[in-house]
XYZ file of C-alpha atoms in Angstrom:
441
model
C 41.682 37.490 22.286
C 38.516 35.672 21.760
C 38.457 32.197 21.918
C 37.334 29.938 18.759
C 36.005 27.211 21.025
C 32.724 27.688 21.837
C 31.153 23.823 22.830
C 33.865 22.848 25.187
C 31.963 23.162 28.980
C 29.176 21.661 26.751
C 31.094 18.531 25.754
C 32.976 18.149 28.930
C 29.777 18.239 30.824
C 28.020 15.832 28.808
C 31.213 13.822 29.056
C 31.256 13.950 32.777
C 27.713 13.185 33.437
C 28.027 9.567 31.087
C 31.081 8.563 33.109
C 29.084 8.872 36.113
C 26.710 7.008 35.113
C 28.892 4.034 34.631
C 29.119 2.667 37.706
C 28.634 -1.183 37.051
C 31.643 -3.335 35.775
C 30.842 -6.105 33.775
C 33.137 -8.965 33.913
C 33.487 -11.137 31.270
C 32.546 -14.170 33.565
C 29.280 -12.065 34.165
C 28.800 -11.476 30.231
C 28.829 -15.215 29.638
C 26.631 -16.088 32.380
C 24.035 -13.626 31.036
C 24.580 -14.675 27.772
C 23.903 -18.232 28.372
C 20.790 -17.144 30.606
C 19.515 -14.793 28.641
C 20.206 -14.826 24.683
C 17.138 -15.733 22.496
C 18.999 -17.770 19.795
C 20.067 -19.763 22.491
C 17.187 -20.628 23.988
C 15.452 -21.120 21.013
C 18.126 -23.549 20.268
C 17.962 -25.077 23.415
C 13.694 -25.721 22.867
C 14.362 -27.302 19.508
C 16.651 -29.907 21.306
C 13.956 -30.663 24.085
C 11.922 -31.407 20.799
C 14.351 -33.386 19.351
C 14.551 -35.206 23.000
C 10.786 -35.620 23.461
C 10.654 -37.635 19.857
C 13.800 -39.492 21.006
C 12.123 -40.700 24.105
C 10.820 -44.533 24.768
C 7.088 -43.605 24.062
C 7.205 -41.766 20.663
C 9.521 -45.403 19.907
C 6.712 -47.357 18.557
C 7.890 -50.218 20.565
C 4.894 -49.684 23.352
C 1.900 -51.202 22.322
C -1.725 -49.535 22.076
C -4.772 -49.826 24.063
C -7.871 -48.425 23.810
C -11.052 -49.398 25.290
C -14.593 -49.428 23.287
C -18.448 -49.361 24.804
C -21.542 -48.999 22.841
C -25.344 -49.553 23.575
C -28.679 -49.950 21.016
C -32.364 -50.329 21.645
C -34.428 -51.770 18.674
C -38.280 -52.335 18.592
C -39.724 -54.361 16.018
C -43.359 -55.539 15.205
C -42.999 -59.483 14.667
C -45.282 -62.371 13.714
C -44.167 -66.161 14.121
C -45.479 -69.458 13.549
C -44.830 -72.218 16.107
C -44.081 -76.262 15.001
C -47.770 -76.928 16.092
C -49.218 -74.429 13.438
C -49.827 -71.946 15.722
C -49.068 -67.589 14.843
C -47.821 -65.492 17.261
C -47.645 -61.559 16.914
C -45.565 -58.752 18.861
C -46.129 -55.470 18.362
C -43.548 -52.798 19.450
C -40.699 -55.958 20.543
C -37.938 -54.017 22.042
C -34.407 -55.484 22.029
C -31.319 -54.185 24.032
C -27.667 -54.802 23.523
C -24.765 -53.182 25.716
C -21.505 -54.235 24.579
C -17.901 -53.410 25.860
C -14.536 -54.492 25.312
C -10.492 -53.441 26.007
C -8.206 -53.748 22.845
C -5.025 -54.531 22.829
C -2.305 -54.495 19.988
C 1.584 -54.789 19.507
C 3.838 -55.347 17.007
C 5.820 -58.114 17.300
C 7.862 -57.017 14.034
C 7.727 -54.521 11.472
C 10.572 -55.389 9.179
C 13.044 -53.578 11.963
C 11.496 -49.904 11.116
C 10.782 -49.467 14.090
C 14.523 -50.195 15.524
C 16.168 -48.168 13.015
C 13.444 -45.112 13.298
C 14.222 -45.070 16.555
C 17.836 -44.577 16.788
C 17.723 -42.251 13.814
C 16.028 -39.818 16.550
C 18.388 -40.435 19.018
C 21.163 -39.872 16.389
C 19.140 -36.764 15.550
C 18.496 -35.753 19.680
C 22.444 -36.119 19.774
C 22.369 -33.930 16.598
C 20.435 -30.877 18.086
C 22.997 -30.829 21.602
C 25.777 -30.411 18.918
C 23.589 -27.356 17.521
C 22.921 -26.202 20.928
C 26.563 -26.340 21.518
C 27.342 -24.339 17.958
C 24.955 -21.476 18.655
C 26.513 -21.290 21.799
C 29.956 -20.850 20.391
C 28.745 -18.238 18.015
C 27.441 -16.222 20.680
C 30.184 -15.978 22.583
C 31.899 -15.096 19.138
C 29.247 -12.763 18.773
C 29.577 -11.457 22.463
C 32.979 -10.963 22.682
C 33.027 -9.652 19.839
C 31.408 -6.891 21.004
C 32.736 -6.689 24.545
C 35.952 -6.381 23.073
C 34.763 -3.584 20.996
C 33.398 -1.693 23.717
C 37.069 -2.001 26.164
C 38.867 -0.216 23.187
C 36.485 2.601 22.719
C 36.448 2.580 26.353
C 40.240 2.999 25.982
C 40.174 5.370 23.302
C 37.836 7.531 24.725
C 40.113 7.763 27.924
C 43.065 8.556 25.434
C 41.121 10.960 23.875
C 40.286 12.864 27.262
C 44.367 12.371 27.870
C 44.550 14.276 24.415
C 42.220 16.784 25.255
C 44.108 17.607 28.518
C 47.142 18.537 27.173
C 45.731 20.297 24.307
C 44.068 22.633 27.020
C 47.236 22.788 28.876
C 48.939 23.493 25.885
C 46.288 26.536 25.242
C 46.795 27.808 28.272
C 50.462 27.937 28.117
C 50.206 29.432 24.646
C 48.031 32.683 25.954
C 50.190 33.160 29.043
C 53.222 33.056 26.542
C 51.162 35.518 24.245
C 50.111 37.889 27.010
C 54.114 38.203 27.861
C 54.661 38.188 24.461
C 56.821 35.225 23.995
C 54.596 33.870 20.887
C 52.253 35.339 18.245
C 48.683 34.756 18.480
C 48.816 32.077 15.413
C 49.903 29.448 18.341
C 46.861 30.870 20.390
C 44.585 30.019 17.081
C 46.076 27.053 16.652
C 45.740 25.558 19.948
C 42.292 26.454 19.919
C 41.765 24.892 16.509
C 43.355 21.715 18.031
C 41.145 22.159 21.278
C 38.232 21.830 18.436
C 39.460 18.663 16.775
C 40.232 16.715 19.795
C 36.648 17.620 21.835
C 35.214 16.503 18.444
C 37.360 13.704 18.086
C 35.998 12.462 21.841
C 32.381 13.385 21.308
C 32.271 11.112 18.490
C 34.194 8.382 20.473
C 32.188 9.038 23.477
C 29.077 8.505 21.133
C 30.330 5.490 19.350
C 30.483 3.593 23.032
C 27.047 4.874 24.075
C 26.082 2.714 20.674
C 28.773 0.138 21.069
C 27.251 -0.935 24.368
C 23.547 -1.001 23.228
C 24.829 -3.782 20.766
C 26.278 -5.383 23.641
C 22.777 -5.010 25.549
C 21.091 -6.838 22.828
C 23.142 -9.936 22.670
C 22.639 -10.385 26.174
C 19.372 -9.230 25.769
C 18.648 -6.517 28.437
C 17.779 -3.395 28.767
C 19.224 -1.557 26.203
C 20.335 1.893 27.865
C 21.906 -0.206 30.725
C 25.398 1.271 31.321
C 28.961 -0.367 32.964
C 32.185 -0.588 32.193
C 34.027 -3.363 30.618
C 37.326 -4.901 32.023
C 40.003 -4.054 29.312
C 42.568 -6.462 30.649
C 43.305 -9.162 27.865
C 45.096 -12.676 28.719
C 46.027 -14.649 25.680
C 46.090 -18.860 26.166
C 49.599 -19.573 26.928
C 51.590 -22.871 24.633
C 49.031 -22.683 21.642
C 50.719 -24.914 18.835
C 49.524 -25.076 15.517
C 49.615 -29.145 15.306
C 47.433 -29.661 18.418
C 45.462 -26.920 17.086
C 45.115 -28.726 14.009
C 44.485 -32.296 15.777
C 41.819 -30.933 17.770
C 39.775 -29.321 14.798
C 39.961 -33.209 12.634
C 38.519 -34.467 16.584
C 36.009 -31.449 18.145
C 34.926 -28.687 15.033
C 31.366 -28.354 15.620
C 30.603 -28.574 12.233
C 32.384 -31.763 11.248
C 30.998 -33.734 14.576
C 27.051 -32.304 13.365
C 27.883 -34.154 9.580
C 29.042 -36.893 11.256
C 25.719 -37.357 12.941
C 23.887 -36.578 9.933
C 25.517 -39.256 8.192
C 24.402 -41.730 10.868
C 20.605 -40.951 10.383
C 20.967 -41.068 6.868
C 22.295 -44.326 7.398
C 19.711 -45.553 9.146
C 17.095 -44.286 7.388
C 18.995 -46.439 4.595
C 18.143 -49.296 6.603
C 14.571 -48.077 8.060
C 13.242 -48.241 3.949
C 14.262 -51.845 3.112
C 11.697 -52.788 5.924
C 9.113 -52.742 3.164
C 10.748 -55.819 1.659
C 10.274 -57.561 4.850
C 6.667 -58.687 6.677
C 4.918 -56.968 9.771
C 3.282 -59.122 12.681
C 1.401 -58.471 14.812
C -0.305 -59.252 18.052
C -4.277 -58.374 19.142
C -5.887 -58.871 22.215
C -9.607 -58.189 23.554
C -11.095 -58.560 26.870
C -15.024 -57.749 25.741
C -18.663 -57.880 27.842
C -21.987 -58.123 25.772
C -25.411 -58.109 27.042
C -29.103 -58.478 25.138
C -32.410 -58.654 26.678
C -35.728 -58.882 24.928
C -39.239 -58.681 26.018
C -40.887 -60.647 22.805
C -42.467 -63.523 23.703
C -41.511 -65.137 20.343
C -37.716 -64.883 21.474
C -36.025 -68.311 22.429
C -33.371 -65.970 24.772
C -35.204 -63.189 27.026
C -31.428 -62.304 28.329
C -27.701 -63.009 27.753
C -25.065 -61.964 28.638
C -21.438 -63.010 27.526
C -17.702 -62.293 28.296
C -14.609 -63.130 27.349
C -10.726 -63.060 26.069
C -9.955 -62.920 22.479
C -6.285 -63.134 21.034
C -5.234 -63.172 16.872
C -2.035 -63.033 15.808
C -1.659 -61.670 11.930
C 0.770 -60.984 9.594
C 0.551 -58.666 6.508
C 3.586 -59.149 3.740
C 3.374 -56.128 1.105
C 4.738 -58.487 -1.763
C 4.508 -55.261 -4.126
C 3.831 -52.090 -3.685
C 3.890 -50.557 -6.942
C 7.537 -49.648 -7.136
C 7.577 -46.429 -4.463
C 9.295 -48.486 -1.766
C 12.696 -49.828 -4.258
C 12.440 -45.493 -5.546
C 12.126 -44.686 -1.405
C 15.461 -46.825 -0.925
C 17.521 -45.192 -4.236
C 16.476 -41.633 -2.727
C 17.924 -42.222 0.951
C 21.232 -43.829 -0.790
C 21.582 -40.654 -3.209
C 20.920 -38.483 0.235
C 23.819 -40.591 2.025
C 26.053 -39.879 -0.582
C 25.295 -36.255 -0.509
C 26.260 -36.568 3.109
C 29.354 -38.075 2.550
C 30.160 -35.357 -0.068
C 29.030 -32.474 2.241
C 31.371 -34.161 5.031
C 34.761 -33.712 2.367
C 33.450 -30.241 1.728
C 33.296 -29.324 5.075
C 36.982 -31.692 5.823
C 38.287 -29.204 3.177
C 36.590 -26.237 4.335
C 37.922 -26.899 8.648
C 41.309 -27.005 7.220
C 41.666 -24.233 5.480
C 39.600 -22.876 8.286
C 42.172 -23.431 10.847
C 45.233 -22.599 8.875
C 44.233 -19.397 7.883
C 43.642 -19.073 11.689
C 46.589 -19.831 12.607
C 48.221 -17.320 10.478
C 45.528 -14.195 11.804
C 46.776 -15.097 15.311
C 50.483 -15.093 14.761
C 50.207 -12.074 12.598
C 47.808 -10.169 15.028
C 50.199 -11.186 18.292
C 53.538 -10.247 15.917
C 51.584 -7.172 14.763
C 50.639 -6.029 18.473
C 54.504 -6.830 19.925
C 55.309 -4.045 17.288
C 52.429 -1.504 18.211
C 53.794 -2.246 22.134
C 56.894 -1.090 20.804
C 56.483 1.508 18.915
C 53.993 2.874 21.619
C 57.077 2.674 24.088
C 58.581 4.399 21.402
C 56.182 7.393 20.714
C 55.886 7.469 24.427
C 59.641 8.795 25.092
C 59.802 10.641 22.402
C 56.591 13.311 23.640
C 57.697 13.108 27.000
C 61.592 14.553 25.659
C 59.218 16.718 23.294
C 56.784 17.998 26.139
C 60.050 18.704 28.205
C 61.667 20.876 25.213
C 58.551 22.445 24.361
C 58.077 23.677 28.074
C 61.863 25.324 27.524
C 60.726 26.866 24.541
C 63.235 24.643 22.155
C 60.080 22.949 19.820
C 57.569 24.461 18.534
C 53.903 24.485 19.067
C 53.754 22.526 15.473
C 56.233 19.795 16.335
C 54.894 19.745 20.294
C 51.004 19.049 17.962
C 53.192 16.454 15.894
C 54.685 14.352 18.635
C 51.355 14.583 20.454
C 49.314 13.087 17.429
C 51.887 10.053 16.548
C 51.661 9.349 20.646
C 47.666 9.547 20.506
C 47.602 7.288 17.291
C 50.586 5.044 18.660
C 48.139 4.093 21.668
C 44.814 3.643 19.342
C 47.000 1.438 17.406
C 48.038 -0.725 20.306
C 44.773 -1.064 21.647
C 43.318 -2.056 18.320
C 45.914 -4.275 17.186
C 45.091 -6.172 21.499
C 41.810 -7.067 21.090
C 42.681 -8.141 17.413
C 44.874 -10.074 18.221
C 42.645 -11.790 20.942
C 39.234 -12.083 18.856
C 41.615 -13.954 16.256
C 42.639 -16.155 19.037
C 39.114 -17.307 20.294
C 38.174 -17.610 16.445
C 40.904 -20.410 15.631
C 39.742 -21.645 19.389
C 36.125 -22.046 17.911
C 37.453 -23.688 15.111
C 39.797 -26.267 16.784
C 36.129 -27.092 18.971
C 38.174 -25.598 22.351
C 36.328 -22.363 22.849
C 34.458 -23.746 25.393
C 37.210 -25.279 27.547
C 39.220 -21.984 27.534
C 39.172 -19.012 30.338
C 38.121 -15.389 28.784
């Protein structure tokens, strides 16, 4: 009889040449690591907080004073005529004159209404800020990455199923045309082992393609080369003692979120503070250590030279009494922006609890949910190996032999689906409780 299934050395062959080519495993210790190296949002992130760290630094303060140092130089030639006590008139034509003149400034301010003070610890409230960003990117990578990761160990897994599948469908073909040829069976079981044969070589080609794609995705977050292959480590350990209270303790303490309002509050607050400096006066200190020399050559000069030096110190003070209004509107802007703060901080109070409590309920659903798939793949399990034994003594047919083989084949993509669920719902309520960080992976 002629077989239906045409593509099958061509599908096993492509098969076999991508397994070999996966020869790398990547842990999920080396994922992170790569992922912390090598991830663009994070090191984007982590430039912004340099920023934020450079503007938070002693010299961008204001409390440093200024110097600067100023030199200068003219020549002047006049034609002059002068009359002396005794009656006499003196001319010079083409007089020259020459000054030189140099000097060091100095200036600080003594006080500036306490701007300055509160200016500067709204940017290290706002450098302290940008590490809590750095810190929430970082989270959502991982998210992001295992995500992913996860992803690509239960295609892995499925694939491998699938191949199991395949396997047995070929034995099963094989024992179906021996059976034929001794004419134990009609050739509808031949057909339909072939036609089986077709759906499960399909069924892995597509699986087998939906990992090739699976792990580009996971190239990209860790941002390498994109056709890089490996294998992923399918083992999955859950955090033992997880309790719903701490869980809920620790989001109120360490959410990402809440701690990034809480220092947006702060700077609002001190920006509060920073505006009612224009009520207040600024003083200030100046200081100049200056050389100036003159020389000139007319004869009806009293001074033919001179040169002076010396140290010259002012202290002033400027006192804006009124300014028009726009510093009393600048202070009723910041105090409507604080309040918005406040009000963004209950949102977000509201929003980490329900957060965290719907959580809580994914991750005992997906572990209760995944205890049942363990069973019923224990289940499925014995009940194709009694069918597979039967079938071999003729006592099932090749339809209930197909039957048992599907619900064991669906039993196991169930199991592995409802694992990694059940983990990736585990590091989510971890991200919200602010301990994804301080777990092992």
């Amino acid at each position: 009889m002629k077989s239906l299934f045409y593509p099958l050395p061509l599908i096993l062959l492509f098969g076999a040449n991508f397994l070999n080519a996966q020869e790398e495993l990547l842990t999920k210790e080396e994922a992170i690591d790569l992922v912390l190296e090598n991830n663009l949002e994070i090191r984007v992130a982590r430039n912004t907080q340099k920023i934020d760290e450079n503007n938070a630094n002693i010299l961008n303060s204001g409390y440093l004073p200024t110097v600067s140092a100023n030199a200068g130089g003219s020549i002047d030639k006049q034609d002059t005529e002068g009359q002396l006590a005794s009656g006499d008139t003196r001319t010079a034509d083409g007089a020259e004159t020459r000054r030189y003149n140099a000097s060091v400034d100095v200036n600080y301010v003594l006080f500036d209404g306490l701007n300055r003070r509160y200016t500067y610890k709204s940017l290290q409230e706002r450098s302290q800020q940008s590490e809590l960003e750095v810190r929430q990117t970082i989270e959502n990578t991982i998210v992001q990455l295992f995500t992913v990761y996860y992803e690509v160990a239960r295609l892995t897994e499925n694939t491998k199923n699938l191949e199991e599948a395949l396997e047995i469908s070929k034995d099963r073909l094989k024992r179906s045309r021996y059976q034929f040829q001794y004419g134990q069976n009609t050739g509808l079981d031949v057909l339909n082992a072939e036609v089986d044969i077709n759906t499960d070589s399909i069924n892995l080609l597509n699986s087998r393609q939906e990992l090739r794609n699976t792990m580009r995705d996971l190239n990209l977050v860790l941002n390498r080369e994109l056709s890089k292959q490996f294998l992923a480590d399918t083992t999955v350990s859950f955090v033992p003692g997880l309790q719903m209270e701490e869980m809920h303790n620790d989001a109120k303490l360490n959410n990402i979120r809440l701690q990034i309002v809480e220092k947006g509050m702060n700077i609002t607050e001190y920006n509060v503070k920073a505006a009612k400096s224009v009520f207040l006066p600024t003083i200030g200190l100046t200081g100049t250590y200056g050389w100036n020399e003159s020389s000139n050559n007319s004869p009806l000069a009293f001074l033919i030279q001179n040169t002076s030096t010396g140290v010259t110190g002012a202290v002033n003070l400027t006192w804006n009494l009124f300014d028009g209004g726009r510093g009393v509107t600048g202070i009723k802007n910041v105090k409507i922006n604080y309040e918005n703060q406040e009000l963004l901080k209950k949102q977000i109070e509201l929003q980490v609890e329900r957060d965290i409590r719907n959580a809580w309920d994914s991750y005992t659903n997906a572990l209760y949910v995944l205890e049942v798939q363990e069973k019923n793949l224990q289940t499925n399990q014995n009940n194709f190996n009694r069918t597979n034994e039967r079938y071999k003594l003729g006592q099932v047919t090749s339809i209930e032999f197909r039957q048992a083989q599907l619900n064991l084949l669906n039993a196991e993509l169930a199991q592995s689906q409802a694992k990694y669920s059940a983990k990736l719902a585990e590091l989510l309520m971890l991200q919200i409780s602010g301990q994804l960080l301080n777990v092992d992976f």
